[in-house]
Each structure stands twice: as structure tokens, then as C-alpha cells.
XYZ file of C-alpha atoms in Angstrom:
515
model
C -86.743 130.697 -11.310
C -84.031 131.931 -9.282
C -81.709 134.248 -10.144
C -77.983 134.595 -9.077
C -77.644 138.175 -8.836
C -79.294 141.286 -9.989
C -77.257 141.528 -13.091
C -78.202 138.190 -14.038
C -82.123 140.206 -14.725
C -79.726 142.277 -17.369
C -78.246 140.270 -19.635
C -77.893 142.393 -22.715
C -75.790 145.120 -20.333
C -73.265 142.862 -19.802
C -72.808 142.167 -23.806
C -73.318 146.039 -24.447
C -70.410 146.997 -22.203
C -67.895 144.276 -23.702
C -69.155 145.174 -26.840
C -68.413 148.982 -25.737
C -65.002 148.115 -24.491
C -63.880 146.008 -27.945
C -64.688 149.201 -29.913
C -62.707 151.297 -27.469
C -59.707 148.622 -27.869
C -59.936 148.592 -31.675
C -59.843 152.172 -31.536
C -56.674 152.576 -29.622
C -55.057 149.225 -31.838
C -56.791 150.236 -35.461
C -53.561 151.797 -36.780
C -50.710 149.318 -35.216
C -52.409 145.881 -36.122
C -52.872 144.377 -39.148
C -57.071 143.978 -39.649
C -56.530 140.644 -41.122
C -55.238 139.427 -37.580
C -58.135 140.405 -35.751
C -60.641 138.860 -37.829
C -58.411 135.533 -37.484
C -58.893 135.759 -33.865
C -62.444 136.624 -34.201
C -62.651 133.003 -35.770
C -60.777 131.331 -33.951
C -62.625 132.907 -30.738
C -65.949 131.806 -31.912
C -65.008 128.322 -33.573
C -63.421 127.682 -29.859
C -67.402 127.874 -28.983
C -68.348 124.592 -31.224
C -66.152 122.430 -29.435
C -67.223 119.830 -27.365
C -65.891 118.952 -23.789
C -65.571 122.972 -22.845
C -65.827 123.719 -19.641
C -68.690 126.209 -18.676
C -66.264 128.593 -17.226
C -64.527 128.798 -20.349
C -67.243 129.060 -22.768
C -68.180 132.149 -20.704
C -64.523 133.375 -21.402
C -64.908 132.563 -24.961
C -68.273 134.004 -25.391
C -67.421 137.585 -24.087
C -63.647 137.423 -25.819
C -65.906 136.999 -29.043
C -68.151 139.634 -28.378
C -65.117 142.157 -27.507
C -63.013 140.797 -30.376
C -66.562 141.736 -32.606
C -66.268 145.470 -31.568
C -62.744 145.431 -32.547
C -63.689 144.038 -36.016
C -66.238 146.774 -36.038
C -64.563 149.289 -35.542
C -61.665 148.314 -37.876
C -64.061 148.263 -40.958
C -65.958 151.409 -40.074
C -62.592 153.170 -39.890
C -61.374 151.654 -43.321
C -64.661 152.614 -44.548
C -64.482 156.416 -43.400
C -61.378 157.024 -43.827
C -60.794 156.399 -47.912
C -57.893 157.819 -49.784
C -58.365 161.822 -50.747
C -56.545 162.943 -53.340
C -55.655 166.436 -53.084
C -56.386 167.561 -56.628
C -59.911 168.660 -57.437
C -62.375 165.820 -58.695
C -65.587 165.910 -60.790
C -68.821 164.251 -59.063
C -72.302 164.278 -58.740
C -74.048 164.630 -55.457
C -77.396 165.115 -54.062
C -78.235 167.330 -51.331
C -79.183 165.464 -47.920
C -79.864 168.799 -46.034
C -81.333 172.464 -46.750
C -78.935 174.762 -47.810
C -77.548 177.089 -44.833
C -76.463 180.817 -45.260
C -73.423 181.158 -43.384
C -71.240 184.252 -43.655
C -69.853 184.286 -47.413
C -71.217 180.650 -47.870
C -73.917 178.166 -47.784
C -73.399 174.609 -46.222
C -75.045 171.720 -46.494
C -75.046 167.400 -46.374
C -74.572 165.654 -49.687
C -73.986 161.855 -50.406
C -71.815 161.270 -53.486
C -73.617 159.491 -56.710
C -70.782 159.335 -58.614
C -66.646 160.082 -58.776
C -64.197 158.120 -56.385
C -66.193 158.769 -52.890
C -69.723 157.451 -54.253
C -72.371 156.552 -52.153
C -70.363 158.491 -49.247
C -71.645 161.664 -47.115
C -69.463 165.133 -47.383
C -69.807 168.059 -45.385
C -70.387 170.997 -48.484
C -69.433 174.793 -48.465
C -70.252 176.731 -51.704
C -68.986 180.341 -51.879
C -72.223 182.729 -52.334
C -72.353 184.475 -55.418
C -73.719 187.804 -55.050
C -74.608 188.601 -58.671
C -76.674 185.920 -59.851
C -77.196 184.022 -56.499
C -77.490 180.966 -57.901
C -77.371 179.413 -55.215
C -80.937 180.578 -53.391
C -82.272 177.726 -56.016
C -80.431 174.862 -54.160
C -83.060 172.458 -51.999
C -82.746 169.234 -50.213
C -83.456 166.586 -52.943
C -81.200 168.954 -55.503
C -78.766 167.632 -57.503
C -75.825 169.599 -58.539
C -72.366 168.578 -60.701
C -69.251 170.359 -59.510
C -65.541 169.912 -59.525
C -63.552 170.669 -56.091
C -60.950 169.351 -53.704
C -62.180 166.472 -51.052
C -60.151 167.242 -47.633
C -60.046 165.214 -44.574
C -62.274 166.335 -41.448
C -60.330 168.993 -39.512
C -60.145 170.260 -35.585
C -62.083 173.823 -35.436
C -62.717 173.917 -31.393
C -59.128 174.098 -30.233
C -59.542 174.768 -27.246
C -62.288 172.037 -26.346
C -62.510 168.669 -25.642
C -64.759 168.309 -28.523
C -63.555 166.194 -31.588
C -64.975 167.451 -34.565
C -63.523 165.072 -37.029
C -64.615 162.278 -35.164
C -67.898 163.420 -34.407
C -68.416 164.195 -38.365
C -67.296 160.192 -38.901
C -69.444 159.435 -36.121
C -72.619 160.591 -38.680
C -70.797 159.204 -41.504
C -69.255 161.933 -43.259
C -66.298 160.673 -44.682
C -64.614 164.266 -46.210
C -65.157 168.231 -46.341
C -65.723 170.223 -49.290
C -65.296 173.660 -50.701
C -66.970 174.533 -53.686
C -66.384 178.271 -55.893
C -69.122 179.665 -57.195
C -68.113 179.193 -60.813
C -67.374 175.381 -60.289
C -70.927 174.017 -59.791
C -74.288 173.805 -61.241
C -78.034 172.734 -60.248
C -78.872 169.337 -62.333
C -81.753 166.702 -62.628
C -79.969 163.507 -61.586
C -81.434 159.756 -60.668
C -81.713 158.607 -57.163
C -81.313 155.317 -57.615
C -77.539 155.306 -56.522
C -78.721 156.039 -53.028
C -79.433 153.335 -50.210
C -83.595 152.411 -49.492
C -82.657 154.252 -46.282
C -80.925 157.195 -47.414
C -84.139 157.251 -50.024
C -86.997 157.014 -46.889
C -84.520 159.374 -44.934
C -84.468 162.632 -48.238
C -88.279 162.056 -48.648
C -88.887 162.522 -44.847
C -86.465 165.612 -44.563
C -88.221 166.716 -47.744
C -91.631 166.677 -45.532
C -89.865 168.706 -42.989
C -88.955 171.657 -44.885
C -92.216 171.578 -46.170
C -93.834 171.804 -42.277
C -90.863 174.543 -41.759
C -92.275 176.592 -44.149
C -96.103 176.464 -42.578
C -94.206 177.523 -39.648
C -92.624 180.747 -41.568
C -95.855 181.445 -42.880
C -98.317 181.394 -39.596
C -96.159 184.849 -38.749
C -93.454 183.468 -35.706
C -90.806 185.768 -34.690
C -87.727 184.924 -35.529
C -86.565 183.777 -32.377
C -89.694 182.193 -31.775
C -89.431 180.312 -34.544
C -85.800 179.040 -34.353
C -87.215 177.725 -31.203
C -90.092 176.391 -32.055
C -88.518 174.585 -34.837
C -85.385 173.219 -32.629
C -88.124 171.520 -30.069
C -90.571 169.882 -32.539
C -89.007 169.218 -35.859
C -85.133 169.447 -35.286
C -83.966 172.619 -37.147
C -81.711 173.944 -35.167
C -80.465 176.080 -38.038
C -82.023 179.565 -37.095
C -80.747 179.142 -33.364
C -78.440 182.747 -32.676
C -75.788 181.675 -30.708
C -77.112 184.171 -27.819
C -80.194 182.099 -27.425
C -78.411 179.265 -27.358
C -75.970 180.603 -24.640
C -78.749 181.480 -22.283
C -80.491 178.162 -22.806
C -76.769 176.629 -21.940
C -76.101 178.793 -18.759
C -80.007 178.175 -17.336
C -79.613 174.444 -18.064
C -82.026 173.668 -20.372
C -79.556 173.366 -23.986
C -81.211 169.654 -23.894
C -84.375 171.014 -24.325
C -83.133 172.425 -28.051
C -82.159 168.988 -29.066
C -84.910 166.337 -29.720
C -84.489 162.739 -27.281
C -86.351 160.932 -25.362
C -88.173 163.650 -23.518
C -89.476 164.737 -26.592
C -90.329 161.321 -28.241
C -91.852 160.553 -24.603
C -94.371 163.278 -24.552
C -94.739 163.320 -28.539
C -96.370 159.072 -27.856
C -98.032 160.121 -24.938
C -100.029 162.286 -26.429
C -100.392 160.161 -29.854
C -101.953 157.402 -27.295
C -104.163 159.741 -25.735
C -105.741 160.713 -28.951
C -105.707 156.997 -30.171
C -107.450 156.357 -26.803
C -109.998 159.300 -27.619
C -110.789 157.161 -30.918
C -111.121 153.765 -29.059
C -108.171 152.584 -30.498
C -106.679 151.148 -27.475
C -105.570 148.060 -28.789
C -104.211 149.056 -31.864
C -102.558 152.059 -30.429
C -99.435 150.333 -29.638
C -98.858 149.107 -33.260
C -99.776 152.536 -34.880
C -97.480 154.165 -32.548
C -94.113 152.652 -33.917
C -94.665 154.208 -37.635
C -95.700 157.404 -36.522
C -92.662 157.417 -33.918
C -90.080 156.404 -36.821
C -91.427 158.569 -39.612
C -90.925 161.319 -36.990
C -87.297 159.980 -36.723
C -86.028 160.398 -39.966
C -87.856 163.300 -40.728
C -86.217 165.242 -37.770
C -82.004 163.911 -38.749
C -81.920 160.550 -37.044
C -79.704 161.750 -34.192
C -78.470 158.957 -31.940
C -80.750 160.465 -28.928
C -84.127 160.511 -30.327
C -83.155 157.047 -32.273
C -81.997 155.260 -28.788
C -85.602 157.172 -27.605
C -87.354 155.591 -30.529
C -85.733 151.806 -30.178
C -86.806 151.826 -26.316
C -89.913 152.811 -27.557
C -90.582 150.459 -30.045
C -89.316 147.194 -27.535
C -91.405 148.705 -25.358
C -94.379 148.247 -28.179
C -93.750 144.983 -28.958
C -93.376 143.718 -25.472
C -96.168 145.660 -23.647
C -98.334 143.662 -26.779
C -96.988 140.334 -26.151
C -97.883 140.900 -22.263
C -94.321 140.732 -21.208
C -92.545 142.254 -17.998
C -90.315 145.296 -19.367
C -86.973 145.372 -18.114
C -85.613 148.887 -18.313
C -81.941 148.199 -18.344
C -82.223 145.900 -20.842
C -84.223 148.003 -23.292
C -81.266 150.490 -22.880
C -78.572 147.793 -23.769
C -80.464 146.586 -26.348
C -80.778 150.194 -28.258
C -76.907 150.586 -27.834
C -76.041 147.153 -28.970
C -78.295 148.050 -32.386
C -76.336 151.107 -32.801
C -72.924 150.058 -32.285
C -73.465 147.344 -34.626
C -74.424 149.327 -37.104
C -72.132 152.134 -36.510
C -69.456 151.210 -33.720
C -68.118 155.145 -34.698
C -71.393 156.535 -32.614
C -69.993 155.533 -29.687
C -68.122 158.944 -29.816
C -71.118 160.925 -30.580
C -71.824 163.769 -28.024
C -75.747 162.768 -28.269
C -75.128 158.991 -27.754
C -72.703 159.838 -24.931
C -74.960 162.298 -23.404
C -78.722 160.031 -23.691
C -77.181 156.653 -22.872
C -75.817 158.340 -20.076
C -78.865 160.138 -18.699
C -81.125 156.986 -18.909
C -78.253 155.084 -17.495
C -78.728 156.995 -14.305
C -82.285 157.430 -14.764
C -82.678 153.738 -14.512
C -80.271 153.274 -11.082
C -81.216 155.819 -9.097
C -84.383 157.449 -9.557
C -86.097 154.615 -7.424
C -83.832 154.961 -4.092
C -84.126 158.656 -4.392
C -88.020 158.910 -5.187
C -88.448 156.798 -2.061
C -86.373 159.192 0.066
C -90.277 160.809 0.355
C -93.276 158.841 1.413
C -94.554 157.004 -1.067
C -98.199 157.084 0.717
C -97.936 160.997 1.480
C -97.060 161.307 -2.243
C -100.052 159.165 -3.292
C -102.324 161.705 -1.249
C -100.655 164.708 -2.549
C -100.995 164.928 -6.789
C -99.203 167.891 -7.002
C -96.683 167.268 -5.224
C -96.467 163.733 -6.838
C -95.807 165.457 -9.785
C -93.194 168.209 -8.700
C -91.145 165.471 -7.081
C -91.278 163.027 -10.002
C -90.012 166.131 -12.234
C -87.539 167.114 -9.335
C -86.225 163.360 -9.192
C -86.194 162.840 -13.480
C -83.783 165.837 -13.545
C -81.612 165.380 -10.519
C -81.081 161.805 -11.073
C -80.263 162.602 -15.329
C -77.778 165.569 -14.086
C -75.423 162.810 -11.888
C -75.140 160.981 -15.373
C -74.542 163.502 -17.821
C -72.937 166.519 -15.610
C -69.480 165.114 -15.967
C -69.741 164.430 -19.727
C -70.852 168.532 -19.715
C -67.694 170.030 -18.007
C -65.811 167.896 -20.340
C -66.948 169.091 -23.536
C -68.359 172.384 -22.358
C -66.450 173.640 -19.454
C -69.873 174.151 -17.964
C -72.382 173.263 -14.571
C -75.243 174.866 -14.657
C -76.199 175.530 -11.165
C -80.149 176.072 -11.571
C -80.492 172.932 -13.850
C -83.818 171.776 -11.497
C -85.417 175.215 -11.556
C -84.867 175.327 -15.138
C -86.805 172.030 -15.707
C -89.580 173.064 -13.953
C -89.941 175.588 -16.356
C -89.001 173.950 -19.778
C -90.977 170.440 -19.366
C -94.481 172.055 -18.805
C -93.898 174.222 -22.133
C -92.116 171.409 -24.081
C -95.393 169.487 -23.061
C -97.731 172.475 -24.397
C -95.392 173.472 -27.268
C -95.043 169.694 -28.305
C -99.123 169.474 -28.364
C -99.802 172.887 -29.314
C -97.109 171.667 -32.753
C -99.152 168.299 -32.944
C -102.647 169.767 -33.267
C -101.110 173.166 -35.436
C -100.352 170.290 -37.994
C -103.737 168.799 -37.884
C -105.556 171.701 -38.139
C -104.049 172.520 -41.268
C -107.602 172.497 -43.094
C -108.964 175.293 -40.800
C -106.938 178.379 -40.671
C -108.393 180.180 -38.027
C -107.893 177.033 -36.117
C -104.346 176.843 -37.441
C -103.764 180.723 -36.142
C -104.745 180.167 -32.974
C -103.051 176.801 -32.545
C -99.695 179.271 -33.923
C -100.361 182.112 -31.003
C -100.651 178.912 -28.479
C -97.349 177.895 -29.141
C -95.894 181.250 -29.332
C -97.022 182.370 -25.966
C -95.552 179.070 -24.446
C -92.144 179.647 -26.374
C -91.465 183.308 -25.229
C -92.717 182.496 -21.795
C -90.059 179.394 -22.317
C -87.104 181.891 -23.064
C -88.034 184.847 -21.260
C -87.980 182.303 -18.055
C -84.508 181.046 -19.135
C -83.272 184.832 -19.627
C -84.093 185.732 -15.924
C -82.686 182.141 -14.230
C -79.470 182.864 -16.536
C -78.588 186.107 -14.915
C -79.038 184.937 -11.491
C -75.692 185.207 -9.165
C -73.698 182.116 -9.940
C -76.332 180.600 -12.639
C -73.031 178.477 -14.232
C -69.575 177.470 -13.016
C -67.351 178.070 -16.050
C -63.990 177.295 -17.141
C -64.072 173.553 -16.131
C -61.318 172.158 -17.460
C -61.579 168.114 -17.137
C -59.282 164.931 -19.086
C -60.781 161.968 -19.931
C -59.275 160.453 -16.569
C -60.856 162.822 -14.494
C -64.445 161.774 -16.101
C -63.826 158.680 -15.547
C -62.799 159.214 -11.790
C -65.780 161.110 -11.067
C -68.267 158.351 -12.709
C -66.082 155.760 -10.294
C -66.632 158.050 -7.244
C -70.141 158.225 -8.147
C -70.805 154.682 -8.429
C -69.038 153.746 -5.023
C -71.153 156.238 -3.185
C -73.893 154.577 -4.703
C -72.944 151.210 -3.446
C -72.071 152.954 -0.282
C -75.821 154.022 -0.233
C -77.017 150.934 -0.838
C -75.050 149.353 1.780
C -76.024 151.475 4.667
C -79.910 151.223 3.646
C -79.598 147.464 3.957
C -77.764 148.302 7.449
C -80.454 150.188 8.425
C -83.453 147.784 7.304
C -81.466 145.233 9.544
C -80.985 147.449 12.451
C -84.521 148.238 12.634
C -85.797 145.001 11.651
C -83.946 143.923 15.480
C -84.727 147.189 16.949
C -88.052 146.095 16.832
């Protein structure tokens, strides 16, 4: 069949970036237009659609008007929905926790969702004021339910001087409030779950299972920076992370590294098929894959990188089964089209931004610059196969997501490639050495070694980081970037890309006649 264009091979992208663009619009229009008036056009949009006699031109018009006007419909009922009417006198509810309690300073924060009162079934950011006489509240767990009376407030800015919206990041996970909470004004109680969604049910079971894996980890003897570390990479907990460690992992270029995606999800299923391979269970290793891979997912948050990782994966499943040519691009559009729909307010997620972004680049230029090398000298040359493909993976990710980092970080990390060099190998060995630490948990001598395995790769991880962040000019700070400057960039980017492409097809044509 031929195909008119390359973008025609991508479908879905085209539908994911009018879909992107009708969120954006209903963002800017959500307060000034009456909801009731969009969903009228929505209608009238896709009833235009049944008509007979339409011309194909304009049944492409219609189609993509619908699909924009649906991302403005989104949007608008998200925002109603996380934005409900606070009142500003204090309120008795029920909650349960959806997080483990965090010391921090004179409090302890957590995640509940509401059970009962006037925001039930809704997510609120918690702080409860320590008590240092009976310290009540070292009891509190994830899966605790407490009663308490307290004041619901709106999200509120605390990084003034960043580009970084809290409040909308904090509706962007679905917390629709904040919380304070005096000591005196709560207490622990036995309460019914039943109130809470199947998947808010699967999700407190599986973050249940990680604390319990967190506290195998306290007990095998880790440092304490080793194992704020080593629970960041493999199970999500960035909780115990000082903020020095997480400056030098910042400066050096690795901060992804800290938060689980697709590089972690990628090596996590590679080696889950290897040992499904060492079982002969080669055929079946697809379909056990996609469990495992989603258990994983809600056990470690459900961030919107490691579930775009985990969507790709799981097309990628089902179509490598049914024998079917995988288009990358579409994959990618797919996951985001999932998301938006069911949360249009992720679009201004920091993660999203940041692993859409990277793949997006991934997926356009690692080919033309992978081939700026012999492909033949590369397939005689395994090591060096495999520096370049690392070399080209990070280079190609930092053009996508180095723009979004000066905006919301004021950052470039200079040695970003010599950093990877360093962190993928040990994510690779800590990611295996965490994998067979958890299997071995019937053989403790197994289990310590597996535990000094990991440990040596982490402090050789961070002591590497340490030495590339106090190199001469390791970061450029004090970026200072507007949204219209991002977006420049990204359109300077793409036409030196399509510069690039034209001059290669030049050249191919110059030489084709040359000889």
C-alpha cells in the first residue's frame, strides 16, 4: 500500500497533538466560557460527522475540530472536578493514608483520599504537627485510618522564584486541597475501605508491599545514603534523598537516574525476559511480562514516566505476540492519548513533560545520528557498538528534554554524556543486583551478599557523580527561560533538523551523479 507521506505511518501523533492543543485551549478559555457551550459544540462537531454528502476535506476538518473540542471538554471537567468549593472553617472527615508518613521538620506529611465529609473520595496533601510527648504519630502507616477535624486550603505557590507550578502539578496527581492538622485534632481509627475506587484499592495494597520491601532494605545494614539511593532507583522512595545528594546528582546530570521511567522499566523487562528465557518460557514471556511490569507500577507511585514506560511496553507485548510491525511513534502517541484522556491535567506534569519529550527525540533522531558512524565498522567493533549506542541514547534524549531543564531548573549540565556512562552500567547492576536481593529472600547469606553487591555499585554510582560535579564548569546556572523562549528553541531545533535532512538528501543526489 502506498503511503502519502511519512506522517501518514503515524496516525495516532497527529490525534495526540490536537488532542494536546484542545487541552491547552480549554486551559487558557476554562474560566471565561460557559462549559455548557463547549460541550454543545462538541455535539454539534461530531453529529456534523453523520451527515451524508460531506466532502472528504471537510470530514477531515470535522474530525480533528472534534478531537480538539474533546480536550477542551476534558479539561473543563477535570478542572471542575479539582477545583471544588473549600470552605475556610475547619471540617470533620475520615481519611485513609495513601502514602508513609514523612518526618519533616516539626511535622509529618503524607497522601490521604477522603472517605467521608464534603471532599470524599478526593486526594489531600496532609501535614500533622509532631507531638513530642506521646508521639502519636510514629503509629501512623499507609493503609491507616485516622478521624480529624482541620481547615481544607487551596494548593499554594512555594518555589517563587521558579518556573515550577506547584499547585498545578499537585492537581496534575489529583490532589484537590492541602491540609494542616494539630496534634490534638486527630486520632488513629479502624475504618472500611470500601469507599475507595478498585484502583485506588490495587494501588494501597501495592504501596503496602513496598514499605514492606523498604524495610528488608533497612534491615540488610545500607548506609543511609546508600539506601536513600538504592531505594530512589528500584522501588521509588525518594523520601530519604538529602538534598546534597540530590544536588550533585543534578549538577553531574544524572537527577533522571533518581526517578524511575523508562530506563528503568527497560532494563527491569530485560532482565525479567532473560530469566523467563533461562526457564524456557519464551513464548509465554511476553504475556507474564505485562503483570509483573504493572504490579511494579503501582507499587512504585504510578508516576506519568514509568506509566508512559509501562503502556509502550505493554503495546509492545501485545503486538510483538500478534506478529505485528511496531511503530515507535505511534506507541508514544498512543501512551499520551491514554493519559490525557484520563487525566488531561498531566499534561502539566514535570515527568510527563520531561519522558514524552525524551522519547520524542529518541524516536527522530537517534537513527540519522547513529549512522553518522559506520554501521559495518560498528558491527565489527562490540564495544564500541555499545559505547556509541549509550553515547547516541543520551545525546539524542538531552536535545529533547534540555530546554524543558533550564526552564524549570535554571540548569545544563555540561557532562550529561560522561555522567551516563557511569550511571547506566550501575542502574543495570543495581536494578539486577535489587531483582535477585528480592528472590533470595529464603537464603540469607545469599540475601547479604546480593545487599554488599548493590552497595558497592551505589557508592561507586555517587562517588563517580561527586568527582564529575566538581569539575570546572560541570553546570551552567542561573538560566532564566519563558515559556516563549522554550518554545523558540524546540522550533530552532526542529528546522535544523529539517535542514539536516535536506542536505543529506542533497548529498545522496550529488553523489548518486558524481558517480
Amino acid at each position: 500500500m502506498r503511503v502519502n507521506g511519512p506522517i501518514q505511518l503515524f496516525p495516532l501523533v497527529r490525534v495526540a497533538v490536537v488532542l494536546i492543543v484542545g487541552i491547552a485551549v480549554g486551559a487558557q478559555m476554562v474560566t471565561s466560557v460557559a462549559p455548557v457551550f463547549v460541550y454543545g459544540l462538541l455535539l454539534v462537531a461530531v453529529a456534523s460527522l453523520l451527515l451524508p454528502g460531506v466532502k472528504p476535506v471537510m470530514h477531515s476538518c470535522m474530525i480533528w475540530l472534534s478531537v480538539g473540542l474533546l480536550g477542551v471538554c476534558l479539561y473543563v471537567c477535570q478542572h471542575d472536578k479539582l477545583n471544588p468549593q473549600l470552605s475556610d472553617r475547619p471540617v470533620l472527615y475520615e481519611a485513609v493514608l495513601m502514602s508513609e508518613p514523612e518526618q519533616r521538620g516539626k511535622v509529618v506529611r503524607f497522601d490521604m483520599t477522603m472517605l467521608s465529609g464534603p471532599l470524599s473520595g478526593c486526594r489531600v496533601k496532609a501535614s500533622v504537627l509532631r507531638d513530642t510527648v506521646e508521639q502519636r504519630y510514629r503509629h501512623l502507616h499507609i493503609g491507616d485510618g485516622m478521624r480529624a477535624f482541620s481547615v481544607m486550603e487551596p494548593p499554594r505557590t512555594i518555589y517563587q522564584n521558579s518556573n515550577f507550578n506547584y499547585p498545578q502539578w499537585l492537581r496534575a496527581h489529583g490532589f484537590v486541597a492541602t491540609t494542616f492538622i494539630y496534634y490534638t485534632d486527630w486520632e488513629k481509627c479502624r475504618l472500611s475501605l470500601a469507599p475507595l475506587s478498585s484502583v485506588d484499592v490495587v494501588r494501597l495494597r501495592a504501596m503496602q508491599l513496598r514499605e514492606r520491601m523498604l524495610r528488608r532494605y533497612r534491615s540488610s545494614g545500607f548506609a543511609d545514603e546508600t539506601y536513600a539511593l538504592v531505594a530512589a532507583m528500584t522501588l521509588g522512595d525518594k523520601s530519604g534523598l538529602k538534598q546534597e545528594l540530590k544536588d550533585t546528582y543534578a549538577v553531574s546530570g544524572a537527577s533522571h537516574v533518581l526517578a524511575l521511567s523508562g530506563l528503568h522499566l527497560g532494563i527491569i523487562s530485560m532482565i525479567l525476559l532473560l530469566l523467563f528465557r533461562q526457564f524456557r518460557l519464551d513464548g509465554l514471556g511476553q504475556a507474564l511480562l505485562v503483570p509483573v511490569v504493572w504490579l511494579y507500577v503501582f507499587m512504585v507511585g504510578m508516576s506519568p514516566s514509568i506509566v508512559r514506560a509501562a503502556i509502550m511496553l505493554t503495546v509492545y507485548a501485545v503486538v510483538s505476540m500478534a506478529g505485528r510491525d511496531r511503530l515507535s511513534l505511534n506507541t508514544l502517541a498512543l501512551a499520551a492519548l491514554l493519559m490525557l484522556v484520563f487525566n488531561p491535567m498531566t499534561l502539566w506534569d514535570v515527568g510527563f513533560q520531561f519522558s514524552f519529550m525524551a522519547m520524542l527525540s529518541i524516536f527522530l533522531f537517534f537513527r540519522p545520528v547513529y549512522r553518522c558512524v559506520s554501521f559495518e565498522w560498528l558491527e565489527r567493533h562490540r564495544l564500541a557498538r555499545a559505547l556509541w549506542t549509550v553515547t547516541v541514547v543520551s545525546f539524542t534524549a538531552q536535545i529533547g528534554v534540555a530546554p524543558l531543564v533550564a526552564y524549570y531548573f535554571g540548569r545544563f549540565s555540561t557532562y550529561f554524556l560522561l555522567a551516563n556512562f557511569l550511571v547506566v552500567p550501575c542502574a543495570y547492576a543495581i536494578l539486577f543486583g535489587a531483582l535477585l536481593f528480592f528472590m533470595a529472600m529464603p537464603f540469607p547469606a545469599v540475601q547479604g551478599a546480593c545487599a554488599k553487591f548493590i552497595q558497592f555499585f551505589a557508592v561507586a554510582q555517587s562517588r563517580g557523580l561527586e568527582w564529575i560535579a566538581s569539575l570546572p564548569g560541570a553546570s551552567i546556572e542561573g538560566i532564566r527561560l519563558s515559556a516563549a523562549q522554550v518554545f523558540l528553541i524546540y522550533l530552532f531545533i526542529a528546522v535544523l533538523a529539517l535542514l539536516g535532512v535536506y542536505f543529506r538528501k542533497m548529498w545522496h543526489i550529488h553523489r548518486q551523479f558524481a558517480n
